[in-house]
XYZ file of C-alpha atoms in Angstrom:
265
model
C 0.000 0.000 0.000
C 1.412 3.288 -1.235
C 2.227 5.888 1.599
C 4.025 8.458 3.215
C 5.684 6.727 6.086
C 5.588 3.152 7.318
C 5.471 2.331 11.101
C 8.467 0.345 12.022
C 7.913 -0.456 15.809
C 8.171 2.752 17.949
C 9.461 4.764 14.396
C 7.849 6.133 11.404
C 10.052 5.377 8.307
C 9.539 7.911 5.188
C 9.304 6.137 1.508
C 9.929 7.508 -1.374
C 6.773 8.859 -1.578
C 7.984 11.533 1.115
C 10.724 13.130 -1.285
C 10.434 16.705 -1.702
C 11.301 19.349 -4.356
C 15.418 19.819 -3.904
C 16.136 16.404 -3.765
C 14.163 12.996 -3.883
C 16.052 11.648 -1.037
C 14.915 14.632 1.353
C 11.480 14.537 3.017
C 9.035 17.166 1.866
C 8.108 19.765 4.531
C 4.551 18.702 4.390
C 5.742 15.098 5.585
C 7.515 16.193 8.443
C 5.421 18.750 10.000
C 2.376 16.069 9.412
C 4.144 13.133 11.429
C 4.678 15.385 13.965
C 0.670 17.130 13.900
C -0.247 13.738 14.587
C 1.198 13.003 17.330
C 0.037 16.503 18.779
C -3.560 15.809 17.499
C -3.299 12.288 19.452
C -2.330 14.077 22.809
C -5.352 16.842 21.999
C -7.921 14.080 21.566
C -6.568 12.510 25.051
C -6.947 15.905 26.568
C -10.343 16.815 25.312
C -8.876 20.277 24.307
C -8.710 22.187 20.832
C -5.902 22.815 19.125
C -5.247 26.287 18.307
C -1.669 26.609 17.665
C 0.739 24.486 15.745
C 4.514 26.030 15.358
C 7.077 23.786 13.638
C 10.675 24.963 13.748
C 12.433 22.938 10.955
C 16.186 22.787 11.646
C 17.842 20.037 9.361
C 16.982 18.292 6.391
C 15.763 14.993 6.868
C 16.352 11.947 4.712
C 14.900 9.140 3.695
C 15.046 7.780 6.808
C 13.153 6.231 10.371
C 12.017 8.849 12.399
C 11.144 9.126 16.611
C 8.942 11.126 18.198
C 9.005 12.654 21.607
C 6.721 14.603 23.207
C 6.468 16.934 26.723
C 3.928 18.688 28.004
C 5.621 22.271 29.037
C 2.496 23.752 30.609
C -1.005 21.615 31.544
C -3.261 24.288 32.930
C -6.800 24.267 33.294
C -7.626 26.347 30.149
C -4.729 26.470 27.763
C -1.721 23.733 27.556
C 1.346 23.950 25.814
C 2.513 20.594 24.623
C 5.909 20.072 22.401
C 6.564 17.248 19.651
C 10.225 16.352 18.485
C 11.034 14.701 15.416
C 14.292 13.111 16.131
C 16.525 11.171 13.412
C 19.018 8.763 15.936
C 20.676 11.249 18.728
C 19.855 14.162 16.192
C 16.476 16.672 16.466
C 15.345 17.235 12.771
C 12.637 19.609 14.146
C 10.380 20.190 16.722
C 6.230 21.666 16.809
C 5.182 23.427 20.078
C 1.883 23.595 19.879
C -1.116 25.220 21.826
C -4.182 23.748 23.249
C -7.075 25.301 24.794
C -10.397 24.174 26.486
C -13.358 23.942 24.604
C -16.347 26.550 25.129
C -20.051 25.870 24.952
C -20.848 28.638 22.579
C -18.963 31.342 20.466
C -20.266 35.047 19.272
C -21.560 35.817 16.125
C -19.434 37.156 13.320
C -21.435 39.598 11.347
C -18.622 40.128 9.116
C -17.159 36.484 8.639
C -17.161 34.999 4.906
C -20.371 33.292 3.825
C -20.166 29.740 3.827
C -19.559 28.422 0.085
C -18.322 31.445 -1.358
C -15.569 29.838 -2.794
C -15.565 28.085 -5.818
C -15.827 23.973 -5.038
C -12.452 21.641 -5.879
C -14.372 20.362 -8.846
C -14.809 23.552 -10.456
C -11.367 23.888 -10.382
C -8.481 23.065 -12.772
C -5.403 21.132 -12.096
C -2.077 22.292 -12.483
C 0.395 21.716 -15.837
C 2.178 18.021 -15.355
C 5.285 19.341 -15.121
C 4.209 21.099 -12.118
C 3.054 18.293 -10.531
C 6.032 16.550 -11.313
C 7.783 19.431 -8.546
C 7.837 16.788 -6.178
C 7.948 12.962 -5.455
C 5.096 13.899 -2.673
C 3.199 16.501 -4.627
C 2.531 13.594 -7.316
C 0.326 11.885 -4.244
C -1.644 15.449 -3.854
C -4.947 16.366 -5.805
C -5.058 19.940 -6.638
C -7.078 22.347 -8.381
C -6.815 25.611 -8.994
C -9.352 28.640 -8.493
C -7.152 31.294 -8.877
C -4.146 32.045 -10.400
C -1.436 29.948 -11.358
C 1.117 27.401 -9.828
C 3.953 27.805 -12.740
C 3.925 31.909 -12.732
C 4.565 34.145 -9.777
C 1.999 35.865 -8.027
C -0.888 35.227 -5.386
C -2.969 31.947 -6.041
C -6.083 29.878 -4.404
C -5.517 26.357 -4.867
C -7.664 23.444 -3.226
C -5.548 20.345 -2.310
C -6.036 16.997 -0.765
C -3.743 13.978 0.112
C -4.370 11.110 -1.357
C -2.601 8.098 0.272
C -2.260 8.102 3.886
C 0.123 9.959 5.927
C 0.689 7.052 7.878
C 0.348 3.278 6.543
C -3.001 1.670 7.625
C -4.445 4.746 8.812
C -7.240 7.325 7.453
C -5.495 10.960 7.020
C -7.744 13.303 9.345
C -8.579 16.761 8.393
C -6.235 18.048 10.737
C -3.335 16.621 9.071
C -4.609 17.585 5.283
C -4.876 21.424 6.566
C -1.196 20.885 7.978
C 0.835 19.088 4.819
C -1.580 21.504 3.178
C -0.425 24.607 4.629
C 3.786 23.831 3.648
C 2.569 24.731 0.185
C 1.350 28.313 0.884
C 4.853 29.510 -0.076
C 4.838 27.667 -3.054
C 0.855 28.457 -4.233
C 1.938 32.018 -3.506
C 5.517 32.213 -5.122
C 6.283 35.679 -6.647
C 9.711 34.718 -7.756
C 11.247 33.158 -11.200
C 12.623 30.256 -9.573
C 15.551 30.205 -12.398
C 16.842 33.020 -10.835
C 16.248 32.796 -7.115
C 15.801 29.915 -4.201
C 13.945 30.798 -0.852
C 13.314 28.792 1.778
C 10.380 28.385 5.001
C 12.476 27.106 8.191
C 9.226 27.497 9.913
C 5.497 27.545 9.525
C 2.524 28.673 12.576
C -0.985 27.858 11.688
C -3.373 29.483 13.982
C -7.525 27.867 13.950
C -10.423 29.491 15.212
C -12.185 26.108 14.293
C -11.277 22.672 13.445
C -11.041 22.222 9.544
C -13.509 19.441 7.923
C -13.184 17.159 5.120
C -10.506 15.995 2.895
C -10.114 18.720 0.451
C -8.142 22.141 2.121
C -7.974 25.256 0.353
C -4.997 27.154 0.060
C -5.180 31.063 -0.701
C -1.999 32.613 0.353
C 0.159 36.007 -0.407
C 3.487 36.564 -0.063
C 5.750 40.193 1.181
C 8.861 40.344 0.624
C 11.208 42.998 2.996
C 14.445 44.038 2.668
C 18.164 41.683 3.244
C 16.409 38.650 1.476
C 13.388 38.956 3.736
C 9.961 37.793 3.238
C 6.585 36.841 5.145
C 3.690 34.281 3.589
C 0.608 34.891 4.656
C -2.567 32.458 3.757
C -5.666 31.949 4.928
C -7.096 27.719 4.682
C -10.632 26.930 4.753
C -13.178 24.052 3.913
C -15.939 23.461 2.272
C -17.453 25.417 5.467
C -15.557 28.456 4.875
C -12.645 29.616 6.407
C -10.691 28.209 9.320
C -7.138 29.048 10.224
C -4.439 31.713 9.390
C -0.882 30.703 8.196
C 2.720 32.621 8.651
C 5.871 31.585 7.246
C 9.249 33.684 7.397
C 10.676 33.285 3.996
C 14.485 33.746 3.368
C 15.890 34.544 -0.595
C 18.830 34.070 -1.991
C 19.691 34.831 -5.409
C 21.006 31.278 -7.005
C 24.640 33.200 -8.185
C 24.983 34.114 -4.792
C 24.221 30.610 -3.808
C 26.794 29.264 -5.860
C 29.430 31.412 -4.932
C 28.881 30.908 -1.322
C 29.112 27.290 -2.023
């Protein structure tokens, strides 16, 4: 059965289905920052709590290789707990997601000025992307996607639905939690306003912030990206379902021009 990672007693190994964009033998982003959302949605479900904040610092590239998890709880209060998840390759931390949990109310406010429900066009009024875009990625081969606005091959701001289709994990069902996060390491790329022949750029982090859980398989993607001064730059997207809207995404973008690159190396 085709999928991401394979359990291997307490260890997740990645297959080849994991490889990412700058090298088939590195992990995509969206691989590692899902193993590790699923261990943090496992401790949330134990809890009873929401979660509300997912932060993954990604400090090495990871290979092809079996992966451990570790997890702490750094705060447990009564309303809001603070819970960490480290992705750990041998004696060596790949990355780590602290994420943020709070209780669950009984009610919430209106929103007068929220989007309405099923304003955005549906995944299957959408378009996919060019094959060779597709091709980007050993993992972006495995993900649907359809396009509503703009265009994945040509800088600029886009809206793209997307959805996972084998399972994170071998032998289990890939929640909506963990489409919205592998979803979400593509907001730099959906909202790329670069030529890429010219210049790399790279996320070593990505937040997600929810106001609600997402639903469903499909996640759309509709992201922006600012770029500041000293190689600088800040992606901003929002996700939502087939409900609407449902969390907020930041990534710090860093660019390099690829001469640069390649005298530095």
């Amino acid at each position: 059965m085709t999928a991401v990672f394979k359990p291997e007693g307490p260890l997740f190994r990645a297959t080849e289905h994991a490889g990412g964009p700058w090298s088939p033998d590195m992990l995509q982003g969206s691989a590692t920052t899902a193993l590790m959302a699923r261990e943090v949605e496992r401790l949330a479900k134990t809890s009873g709590f929401a979660v509300r904040r997912l932060t993954f610092d990604l400090w090495r590239p990871a290979g092809l290789r079996a992966f451990g998890l570790e997890s702490e709880m750094l705060r447990d209060g009564r309303k809001a707990k603070t819970l960490q998840v480290r992705l750990i390759d041998g004696d060596t931390e790949i990355g780590r997601c602290t994420a943020l949990l709070t209780a669950q109310g009984n009610e919430s406010p209106a929103d007068p000025f929220s989007k309405a429900a099923g304003a955005d066009v549906p995944p299957e009024s959408g378009t996919p992307p060019p094959g060779f875009v597709q091709r980007w990625s050993r993992y972006f081969q495995n993900v649907s996607v359809r396009l509503i606005e703009g265009a994945l091959e040509k800088p600029g701001p886009a809206a793209a639905w997307m959805r996972l289709d084998v399972p994170m994990v071998e032998g289990e069902a890939n929640t909506p939690l963990l489409q919205a996060v592998q979803a979400a390491d593509f907001s730099s790329g959906v909202a790329q306003i670069v030529d890429m022949r010219e210049w790399t750029f790279i996320n070593p982090e990505i937040s997600l912030y929810f106001f609600r859980p997402p639903e469903g398989e499909w996640i759309l993607i509709r992201s922006r990206t600012r770029v500041g001064t000293a190689g600088a730059g800040l992606t901003m997207a929002t996700l939502s379902d087939r409900s609407g809207p449902f969390a907020e995404v930041l990534q710090v973008m860093s660019f390099e021009r690829r001469e640069a690159q390649a005298q530095a190396s």
